[in-house]
Amino acid sequence: MVTLSGYIDHIIYQNDENGFMTFVLIPEGDVPEDEATADGKVTCTGNFPGVGSGENLRMQGEFISHRTYGRQFAAKSFAVEAPQEAEAVLRYLSSGAIRGVGPKLAEKIMNVFGADALKVMEKEPERLTSIKGISERIAMDIAEQMQDKRGLRNAMLYLSGLGLSNNQSVRIYNAYGDDLHRVIEENPYRLAEEIDGIGFKIADAIAAKMGIAVDSDFRIRCGILYVLNQMTTAGHTYLPREDLERHTGDLLGIDGVSMEDMLVALSLDKRIVIKYDNVYLHALYRAEAHSASMLVGLDCVYEIDEEAAQKRLAQIEREEGMTLDAVQRDAVLASVRRGVFVLTGGPGTGKTTTTKAIIRYFEKEGLDIFLAAPTGRAAKRMSEATGYEARTIHRMLGVSGDNFSSNENERRPMFEFNEDNPLECDVVIVDEVSMVDIRLLHSLLKAVAVGTRLILVGDENQLPSVGPGNVLRDIIASGCFSVVTLTTIFRQAGESNIIVNAHAINRGEHVKIDNAVSKDFFFMKRDTAEKVTGQLLRLVEKSMPDFLGIEPYDVQVLTPTRMGDVGVERLNIVLQKQLNPPAPGKQEHTFGDKTFRVGDKVMQIKNNYQTEWEVYGKNGRLIDAGTGVFNGDVGIVTQLDSVSQTLRVVFDEGREVVYTFKQVDELEHAYALTIHKSQGSEYPCVILPLLPGPRMLMNRNLLYTAITRASRCVVIVGLTDTFYAMIDNQTERRRYSGLKDRLTERIESENEK
């Protein structure tokens, strides 16, 4: 480890959020010639929260070589040293480090106070008013800045001693300021409840260092909330009380401790709701109950002239060149009669044709229609299939990255359109509703005014949403609304083995595999992970692009698991190496165990409502801009800059997003995806590696979802025994959700009035 001291001449790049900086240092003492520029300066990088130009630093780190920018000093730790000599103090004050103090004022201060200037500014600011140009207000502002800088540095030292990173420390200091010592000493679990990015495990480790008892009320309370929050990642909106107590006991490592008092206290604090011995986070219960109330309220009954409606349908069929069967015609008329209507069915059963007929019907009524889907890819597919503009639900609702609700201590985005500012349309049609979780449904319903028709389209046999809830299935299972299920496979669709086999698999049938006959559904038998991976690489890079006339990036590998020999983690490594290897001049950045480079196929893995995106036209002119990048969005890394510590990703619809290196934990490679992450997307070709895996995961529902993601070709590589075992396995991981119960309760309440 090398020690380097000096003062900051100027800053090249600074990230105020996490303190990462690149700057030029004028060193004290000699520096080896090959480590400095011709004028003796050194380029430095590292995390320096609270540090500005002109400051004196003492750093420890090492010199490294950057392929583009040459030698740099990468600091691992640092300390700010107060300038002692008058010349150093003048240099610091003249640098602009203190807002409102420039070179001229700095010289005046130094002429009066000399080397004691900094001490006077921090501890005796009233003395500054003796200098012309410094009022009492300016003097107090200078003192406050000095104290803030010292406070942040002291906080960083204190928090780093508790094992917190610079990023986490800055968040804590921004939340509590100088009060953080009291907060942590009294109840470190507040950090987990109140600060994004500080979870239970971090708070628990701090609490252990503070000597807080393992059965303290603080710890039990935080543990309960942590378990309930963790269960939402498995799709649950609640946990049975018995399960909650078991999971919390396992987490805390305590047995036989009653949680009754803490559950009551959390309920009184409106952090949880206990319903029929099921325990909800308060926000999720409210989302279910309010959604049920709004759905029932929207479901008006409209009187229509049946004869006129049938004539209009016949006219639409003639004009559009479509032929609807009896069930499809019933679906269109049901959407006209009811305020809430659900259209469901598998691939090839005519959902798109029926949706298009519904749109044309309402168009002829002179009604305004909005189309939406949960993801950008699903919205794009909806637009292409219907010929009408579709947007993501978030864009339709007007998501704002700067406006968040603090209700229920959850950072959820506030939408421009809501109960106070509803969508200005007569009909809202939402596709791929199986992907919609309870939170998004709740936001959508708040923006749909009574009198607006809501039409929900989806396949209830697809995997449920990644987020909490089981929205489409619960709405259908409640029996409260008009639902039409399409089952007939139309002739053209029936020529596709993908569609025929998907329906057969959904019925539990062992489909016949015949590569010699099929044009779009193939099975390649391989019995080891090594053979599966080798075949998969050949298919992605050469065979399928040649067969279908597409690019390798249009071939999507989908796999049931994240881990294992044919899981996402390993497959992304081997696919990146094959499809986008390192090359001279190709920029790359390593984050943890992942290396991102220009040309990589990547996916956003968490909702970020604040991230800004821009869309440019062919001439480089900005044509659209907005905020929000969402879990499952896939794009290509087009630029990577080590100086500014950023990489640029272009997502669907040409949305360009710039990430700082500190944000790349929101990205992962997307050469291979889990089947869950592929929901709502469609790919020209899907390759599915199948080897034995966990029974709860390797089920019919997962297999059906994977196959129906392909539009032109499916290739399964692996064991036929695993393939047939998945068809036979109807076991699905149970998802605790209460929307169905809230709907039936609401209907019963309405009937009793």
PDB file of C-alpha atoms in Angstrom, residues 477-695:
ATOM      1  CA  ALA A 477     -61.511 -17.034  -9.644  1.00  0.00           C
ATOM      2  CA  SER A 478     -63.652 -14.527  -7.739  1.00  0.00           C
ATOM      3  CA  GLY A 479     -66.516 -15.054 -10.205  1.00  0.00           C
ATOM      4  CA  CYS A 480     -67.432 -11.393  -9.788  1.00  0.00           C
ATOM      5  CA  PHE A 481     -66.874 -10.238 -13.367  1.00  0.00           C
ATOM      6  CA  SER A 482     -67.670 -11.105 -16.955  1.00  0.00           C
ATOM      7  CA  VAL A 483     -64.961 -13.471 -18.232  1.00  0.00           C
ATOM      8  CA  VAL A 484     -64.658 -15.068 -21.668  1.00  0.00           C
ATOM      9  CA  THR A 485     -62.096 -17.828 -22.179  1.00  0.00           C
ATOM     10  CA  LEU A 486     -60.986 -18.537 -25.760  1.00  0.00           C
ATOM     11  CA  THR A 487     -60.089 -22.189 -26.352  1.00  0.00           C
ATOM     12  CA  THR A 488     -60.313 -22.820 -30.101  1.00  0.00           C
ATOM     13  CA  ILE A 489     -56.967 -22.905 -31.896  1.00  0.00           C
ATOM     14  CA  PHE A 490     -57.414 -21.287 -35.287  1.00  0.00           C
ATOM     15  CA  ARG A 491     -56.298 -22.994 -38.470  1.00  0.00           C
ATOM     16  CA  GLN A 492     -53.228 -20.891 -39.184  1.00  0.00           C
ATOM     17  CA  ALA A 493     -52.076 -21.109 -35.572  1.00  0.00           C
ATOM     18  CA  GLY A 494     -52.762 -24.824 -35.650  1.00  0.00           C
ATOM     19  CA  GLU A 495     -50.012 -25.243 -38.217  1.00  0.00           C
ATOM     20  CA  SER A 496     -47.450 -24.240 -35.578  1.00  0.00           C
ATOM     21  CA  ASN A 497     -46.113 -27.006 -33.381  1.00  0.00           C
ATOM     22  CA  ILE A 498     -45.192 -24.367 -30.813  1.00  0.00           C
ATOM     23  CA  ILE A 499     -48.859 -23.480 -30.298  1.00  0.00           C
ATOM     24  CA  VAL A 500     -50.226 -27.027 -30.630  1.00  0.00           C
ATOM     25  CA  ASN A 501     -47.644 -28.407 -28.206  1.00  0.00           C
ATOM     26  CA  ALA A 502     -48.110 -25.544 -25.740  1.00  0.00           C
ATOM     27  CA  HIS A 503     -51.827 -26.345 -25.442  1.00  0.00           C
ATOM     28  CA  ALA A 504     -51.125 -30.071 -25.174  1.00  0.00           C
ATOM     29  CA  ILE A 505     -48.579 -29.441 -22.422  1.00  0.00           C
ATOM     30  CA  ASN A 506     -51.087 -27.232 -20.615  1.00  0.00           C
ATOM     31  CA  ARG A 507     -53.533 -30.172 -20.700  1.00  0.00           C
ATOM     32  CA  GLY A 508     -50.851 -32.474 -19.293  1.00  0.00           C
ATOM     33  CA  GLU A 509     -50.313 -34.474 -22.480  1.00  0.00           C
ATOM     34  CA  HIS A 510     -46.971 -36.018 -23.429  1.00  0.00           C
ATOM     35  CA  VAL A 511     -46.384 -34.340 -26.766  1.00  0.00           C
ATOM     36  CA  LYS A 512     -44.738 -36.335 -29.530  1.00  0.00           C
ATOM     37  CA  ILE A 513     -41.266 -35.125 -30.465  1.00  0.00           C
ATOM     38  CA  ASP A 514     -40.378 -35.517 -34.142  1.00  0.00           C
ATOM     39  CA  ASN A 515     -37.596 -33.261 -35.415  1.00  0.00           C
ATOM     40  CA  ALA A 516     -37.994 -34.636 -38.948  1.00  0.00           C
ATOM     41  CA  VAL A 517     -41.596 -33.429 -39.221  1.00  0.00           C
ATOM     42  CA  SER A 518     -41.747 -30.279 -37.109  1.00  0.00           C
ATOM     43  CA  LYS A 519     -40.788 -26.917 -38.585  1.00  0.00           C
ATOM     44  CA  ASP A 520     -40.628 -24.921 -35.368  1.00  0.00           C
ATOM     45  CA  PHE A 521     -40.405 -27.237 -32.330  1.00  0.00           C
ATOM     46  CA  PHE A 522     -37.223 -29.288 -31.884  1.00  0.00           C
ATOM     47  CA  PHE A 523     -35.671 -31.428 -29.174  1.00  0.00           C
ATOM     48  CA  MET A 524     -31.938 -32.193 -29.031  1.00  0.00           C
ATOM     49  CA  LYS A 525     -31.143 -34.945 -26.573  1.00  0.00           C
ATOM     50  CA  ARG A 526     -28.047 -34.264 -24.466  1.00  0.00           C
ATOM     51  CA  ASP A 527     -27.363 -35.944 -21.129  1.00  0.00           C
ATOM     52  CA  THR A 528     -24.698 -33.792 -19.443  1.00  0.00           C
ATOM     53  CA  ALA A 529     -24.315 -30.114 -18.651  1.00  0.00           C
ATOM     54  CA  GLU A 530     -21.173 -29.934 -20.767  1.00  0.00           C
ATOM     55  CA  LYS A 531     -22.936 -31.377 -23.819  1.00  0.00           C
ATOM     56  CA  VAL A 532     -25.999 -29.164 -23.277  1.00  0.00           C
ATOM     57  CA  THR A 533     -23.837 -26.039 -23.039  1.00  0.00           C
ATOM     58  CA  GLY A 534     -21.798 -26.927 -26.116  1.00  0.00           C
ATOM     59  CA  GLN A 535     -24.905 -27.538 -28.219  1.00  0.00           C
ATOM     60  CA  LEU A 536     -26.521 -24.372 -26.895  1.00  0.00           C
ATOM     61  CA  LEU A 537     -23.512 -22.257 -27.949  1.00  0.00           C
ATOM     62  CA  ARG A 538     -23.599 -23.671 -31.484  1.00  0.00           C
ATOM     63  CA  LEU A 539     -27.326 -22.992 -31.756  1.00  0.00           C
ATOM     64  CA  VAL A 540     -27.103 -19.400 -30.539  1.00  0.00           C
ATOM     65  CA  GLU A 541     -24.067 -18.334 -32.525  1.00  0.00           C
ATOM     66  CA  LYS A 542     -24.607 -20.092 -35.844  1.00  0.00           C
ATOM     67  CA  SER A 543     -27.365 -22.671 -36.362  1.00  0.00           C
ATOM     68  CA  MET A 544     -30.506 -20.714 -35.421  1.00  0.00           C
ATOM     69  CA  PRO A 545     -29.434 -17.361 -36.933  1.00  0.00           C
ATOM     70  CA  ASP A 546     -28.736 -19.185 -40.221  1.00  0.00           C
ATOM     71  CA  PHE A 547     -31.963 -21.213 -40.032  1.00  0.00           C
ATOM     72  CA  LEU A 548     -34.230 -18.224 -39.290  1.00  0.00           C
ATOM     73  CA  GLY A 549     -32.261 -15.385 -40.903  1.00  0.00           C
ATOM     74  CA  ILE A 550     -31.853 -13.507 -37.619  1.00  0.00           C
ATOM     75  CA  GLU A 551     -29.029 -12.169 -35.458  1.00  0.00           C
ATOM     76  CA  PRO A 552     -27.554 -14.161 -32.530  1.00  0.00           C
ATOM     77  CA  TYR A 553     -28.954 -11.566 -30.107  1.00  0.00           C
ATOM     78  CA  ASP A 554     -32.469 -12.420 -31.382  1.00  0.00           C
ATOM     79  CA  VAL A 555     -32.005 -15.935 -30.017  1.00  0.00           C
ATOM     80  CA  GLN A 556     -32.968 -16.000 -26.342  1.00  0.00           C
ATOM     81  CA  VAL A 557     -31.801 -18.680 -23.927  1.00  0.00           C
ATOM     82  CA  LEU A 558     -34.370 -19.285 -21.186  1.00  0.00           C
ATOM     83  CA  THR A 559     -33.596 -21.520 -18.233  1.00  0.00           C
ATOM     84  CA  PRO A 560     -35.584 -22.575 -15.153  1.00  0.00           C
ATOM     85  CA  THR A 561     -32.848 -21.783 -12.617  1.00  0.00           C
ATOM     86  CA  ARG A 562     -30.372 -19.069 -11.694  1.00  0.00           C
ATOM     87  CA  MET A 563     -27.747 -21.377 -10.269  1.00  0.00           C
ATOM     88  CA  GLY A 564     -26.336 -24.695 -11.428  1.00  0.00           C
ATOM     89  CA  ASP A 565     -24.514 -25.928 -14.513  1.00  0.00           C
ATOM     90  CA  VAL A 566     -27.256 -24.724 -16.871  1.00  0.00           C
ATOM     91  CA  GLY A 567     -28.468 -21.816 -14.738  1.00  0.00           C
ATOM     92  CA  VAL A 568     -28.467 -18.158 -15.700  1.00  0.00           C
ATOM     93  CA  GLU A 569     -25.282 -17.285 -13.798  1.00  0.00           C
ATOM     94  CA  ARG A 570     -23.058 -19.804 -15.591  1.00  0.00           C
ATOM     95  CA  LEU A 571     -24.707 -19.574 -19.010  1.00  0.00           C
ATOM     96  CA  ASN A 572     -24.306 -15.798 -19.141  1.00  0.00           C
ATOM     97  CA  ILE A 573     -20.577 -16.185 -18.531  1.00  0.00           C
ATOM     98  CA  VAL A 574     -20.073 -18.694 -21.342  1.00  0.00           C
ATOM     99  CA  LEU A 575     -22.416 -16.876 -23.743  1.00  0.00           C
ATOM    100  CA  GLN A 576     -20.734 -13.512 -23.161  1.00  0.00           C
ATOM    101  CA  LYS A 577     -17.343 -15.120 -23.773  1.00  0.00           C
ATOM    102  CA  GLN A 578     -18.616 -16.580 -27.050  1.00  0.00           C
ATOM    103  CA  LEU A 579     -20.734 -13.698 -28.366  1.00  0.00           C
ATOM    104  CA  ASN A 580     -18.933 -10.627 -26.998  1.00  0.00           C
ATOM    105  CA  PRO A 581     -15.348 -11.475 -26.018  1.00  0.00           C
ATOM    106  CA  PRO A 582     -12.819  -8.842 -24.916  1.00  0.00           C
ATOM    107  CA  ALA A 583     -10.954  -7.107 -27.724  1.00  0.00           C
ATOM    108  CA  PRO A 584      -8.395  -4.308 -28.086  1.00  0.00           C
ATOM    109  CA  GLY A 585     -10.132  -0.942 -27.863  1.00  0.00           C
ATOM    110  CA  LYS A 586     -13.397  -2.443 -26.543  1.00  0.00           C
ATOM    111  CA  GLN A 587     -14.145  -0.694 -23.253  1.00  0.00           C
ATOM    112  CA  GLU A 588     -15.163  -2.778 -20.216  1.00  0.00           C
ATOM    113  CA  HIS A 589     -15.780  -2.400 -16.493  1.00  0.00           C
ATOM    114  CA  THR A 590     -15.663  -5.093 -13.804  1.00  0.00           C
ATOM    115  CA  PHE A 591     -18.192  -4.913 -10.987  1.00  0.00           C
ATOM    116  CA  GLY A 592     -17.876  -7.690  -8.412  1.00  0.00           C
ATOM    117  CA  ASP A 593     -17.737 -10.932 -10.360  1.00  0.00           C
ATOM    118  CA  LYS A 594     -19.301  -9.433 -13.504  1.00  0.00           C
ATOM    119  CA  THR A 595     -17.567  -7.669 -16.371  1.00  0.00           C
ATOM    120  CA  PHE A 596     -19.638  -5.372 -18.556  1.00  0.00           C
ATOM    121  CA  ARG A 597     -18.324  -4.374 -21.962  1.00  0.00           C
ATOM    122  CA  VAL A 598     -19.581  -2.469 -24.983  1.00  0.00           C
ATOM    123  CA  GLY A 599     -21.900  -4.737 -26.988  1.00  0.00           C
ATOM    124  CA  ASP A 600     -23.214  -6.690 -24.000  1.00  0.00           C
ATOM    125  CA  LYS A 601     -26.867  -7.691 -23.828  1.00  0.00           C
ATOM    126  CA  VAL A 602     -28.081  -6.595 -20.384  1.00  0.00           C
ATOM    127  CA  MET A 603     -31.261  -6.452 -18.312  1.00  0.00           C
ATOM    128  CA  GLN A 604     -32.498  -4.058 -15.626  1.00  0.00           C
ATOM    129  CA  ILE A 605     -33.226  -6.129 -12.496  1.00  0.00           C
ATOM    130  CA  LYS A 606     -35.081  -3.627 -10.301  1.00  0.00           C
ATOM    131  CA  ASN A 607     -37.601  -0.859 -10.806  1.00  0.00           C
ATOM    132  CA  ASN A 608     -35.889   2.534 -10.803  1.00  0.00           C
ATOM    133  CA  TYR A 609     -38.462   5.287 -11.172  1.00  0.00           C
ATOM    134  CA  GLN A 610     -35.897   8.108 -11.079  1.00  0.00           C
ATOM    135  CA  THR A 611     -33.535   6.992 -13.845  1.00  0.00           C
ATOM    136  CA  GLU A 612     -33.788   9.342 -16.812  1.00  0.00           C
ATOM    137  CA  TRP A 613     -33.959   8.130 -20.419  1.00  0.00           C
ATOM    138  CA  GLU A 614     -33.844   9.876 -23.769  1.00  0.00           C
ATOM    139  CA  VAL A 615     -34.765   8.907 -27.344  1.00  0.00           C
ATOM    140  CA  TYR A 616     -32.897  10.419 -30.290  1.00  0.00           C
ATOM    141  CA  GLY A 617     -33.870  10.567 -33.958  1.00  0.00           C
ATOM    142  CA  LYS A 618     -31.647   9.637 -36.887  1.00  0.00           C
ATOM    143  CA  ASN A 619     -30.165  13.117 -37.012  1.00  0.00           C
ATOM    144  CA  GLY A 620     -29.257  13.021 -33.319  1.00  0.00           C
ATOM    145  CA  ARG A 621     -32.151  15.302 -32.347  1.00  0.00           C
ATOM    146  CA  LEU A 622     -33.848  14.595 -29.010  1.00  0.00           C
ATOM    147  CA  ILE A 623     -37.386  13.413 -29.782  1.00  0.00           C
ATOM    148  CA  ASP A 624     -38.567  12.023 -26.411  1.00  0.00           C
ATOM    149  CA  ALA A 625     -37.481  11.893 -22.781  1.00  0.00           C
ATOM    150  CA  GLY A 626     -38.784  10.624 -19.479  1.00  0.00           C
ATOM    151  CA  THR A 627     -37.979   8.760 -16.285  1.00  0.00           C
ATOM    152  CA  GLY A 628     -38.249   5.147 -15.204  1.00  0.00           C
ATOM    153  CA  VAL A 629     -36.450   1.930 -16.112  1.00  0.00           C
ATOM    154  CA  PHE A 630     -38.113  -1.250 -14.951  1.00  0.00           C
ATOM    155  CA  ASN A 631     -37.379  -4.774 -13.872  1.00  0.00           C
ATOM    156  CA  GLY A 632     -37.067  -6.926 -17.006  1.00  0.00           C
ATOM    157  CA  ASP A 633     -36.159  -4.177 -19.497  1.00  0.00           C
ATOM    158  CA  VAL A 634     -33.478  -5.524 -21.884  1.00  0.00           C
ATOM    159  CA  GLY A 635     -30.949  -3.454 -23.832  1.00  0.00           C
ATOM    160  CA  ILE A 636     -27.447  -3.247 -25.289  1.00  0.00           C
ATOM    161  CA  VAL A 637     -24.407  -1.505 -23.777  1.00  0.00           C
ATOM    162  CA  THR A 638     -23.360   1.013 -26.437  1.00  0.00           C
ATOM    163  CA  GLN A 639     -20.804   3.128 -24.611  1.00  0.00           C
ATOM    164  CA  LEU A 640     -18.554   2.874 -21.563  1.00  0.00           C
ATOM    165  CA  ASP A 641     -16.446   5.745 -20.175  1.00  0.00           C
ATOM    166  CA  SER A 642     -13.911   5.105 -17.419  1.00  0.00           C
ATOM    167  CA  VAL A 643     -13.232   8.811 -16.817  1.00  0.00           C
ATOM    168  CA  SER A 644     -16.848   9.785 -16.121  1.00  0.00           C
ATOM    169  CA  GLN A 645     -17.425   6.304 -14.628  1.00  0.00           C
ATOM    170  CA  THR A 646     -20.542   5.731 -16.730  1.00  0.00           C
ATOM    171  CA  LEU A 647     -21.978   3.278 -19.218  1.00  0.00           C
ATOM    172  CA  ARG A 648     -24.780   3.849 -21.705  1.00  0.00           C
ATOM    173  CA  VAL A 649     -27.510   1.300 -22.459  1.00  0.00           C
ATOM    174  CA  VAL A 650     -30.044   1.489 -25.283  1.00  0.00           C
ATOM    175  CA  PHE A 651     -33.305  -0.250 -24.355  1.00  0.00           C
ATOM    176  CA  ASP A 652     -36.399  -1.079 -26.407  1.00  0.00           C
ATOM    177  CA  GLU A 653     -37.971   1.832 -28.276  1.00  0.00           C
ATOM    178  CA  GLY A 654     -34.534   3.494 -28.473  1.00  0.00           C
ATOM    179  CA  ARG A 655     -34.553   4.663 -24.843  1.00  0.00           C
ATOM    180  CA  GLU A 656     -30.974   5.581 -23.909  1.00  0.00           C
ATOM    181  CA  VAL A 657     -29.999   5.427 -20.239  1.00  0.00           C
ATOM    182  CA  VAL A 658     -26.698   6.489 -18.675  1.00  0.00           C
ATOM    183  CA  TYR A 659     -25.650   4.523 -15.571  1.00  0.00           C
ATOM    184  CA  THR A 660     -22.873   5.480 -13.199  1.00  0.00           C
ATOM    185  CA  PHE A 661     -20.554   2.623 -12.275  1.00  0.00           C
ATOM    186  CA  LYS A 662     -22.154   2.665  -8.829  1.00  0.00           C
ATOM    187  CA  GLN A 663     -25.519   1.891 -10.449  1.00  0.00           C
ATOM    188  CA  VAL A 664     -24.450  -1.156 -12.432  1.00  0.00           C
ATOM    189  CA  ASP A 665     -25.678  -3.389  -9.616  1.00  0.00           C
ATOM    190  CA  GLU A 666     -29.086  -2.703 -11.229  1.00  0.00           C
ATOM    191  CA  LEU A 667     -27.937  -4.556 -14.364  1.00  0.00           C
ATOM    192  CA  GLU A 668     -27.068  -8.130 -15.200  1.00  0.00           C
ATOM    193  CA  HIS A 669     -26.248  -9.918 -18.419  1.00  0.00           C
ATOM    194  CA  ALA A 670     -29.225 -11.067 -20.487  1.00  0.00           C
ATOM    195  CA  TYR A 671     -27.774 -13.609 -22.921  1.00  0.00           C
ATOM    196  CA  ALA A 672     -29.629 -16.111 -20.728  1.00  0.00           C
ATOM    197  CA  LEU A 673     -32.708 -15.267 -18.659  1.00  0.00           C
ATOM    198  CA  THR A 674     -34.782 -17.163 -16.154  1.00  0.00           C
ATOM    199  CA  ILE A 675     -38.184 -18.089 -17.521  1.00  0.00           C
ATOM    200  CA  HIS A 676     -39.741 -15.862 -14.847  1.00  0.00           C
ATOM    201  CA  LYS A 677     -37.884 -12.837 -16.211  1.00  0.00           C
ATOM    202  CA  SER A 678     -39.117 -13.527 -19.762  1.00  0.00           C
ATOM    203  CA  GLN A 679     -42.768 -12.838 -18.930  1.00  0.00           C
ATOM    204  CA  GLY A 680     -44.510 -10.543 -21.379  1.00  0.00           C
ATOM    205  CA  SER A 681     -41.728 -10.869 -23.939  1.00  0.00           C
ATOM    206  CA  GLU A 682     -41.664 -12.661 -27.256  1.00  0.00           C
ATOM    207  CA  TYR A 683     -38.536 -13.787 -29.096  1.00  0.00           C
ATOM    208  CA  PRO A 684     -38.057 -15.145 -32.625  1.00  0.00           C
ATOM    209  CA  CYS A 685     -36.254 -18.143 -31.163  1.00  0.00           C
ATOM    210  CA  VAL A 686     -36.141 -19.629 -27.668  1.00  0.00           C
ATOM    211  CA  ILE A 687     -33.565 -22.200 -26.593  1.00  0.00           C
ATOM    212  CA  LEU A 688     -34.455 -24.070 -23.421  1.00  0.00           C
ATOM    213  CA  PRO A 689     -31.802 -26.187 -21.619  1.00  0.00           C
ATOM    214  CA  LEU A 690     -33.489 -28.893 -19.544  1.00  0.00           C
ATOM    215  CA  LEU A 691     -31.695 -31.021 -16.982  1.00  0.00           C
ATOM    216  CA  PRO A 692     -33.082 -32.247 -13.633  1.00  0.00           C
ATOM    217  CA  GLY A 693     -33.758 -29.549 -11.037  1.00  0.00           C
ATOM    218  CA  PRO A 694     -35.873 -28.776  -7.943  1.00  0.00           C
ATOM    219  CA  ARG A 695     -39.333 -30.338  -8.252  1.00  0.00           C
TER     220      ARG A 695
END
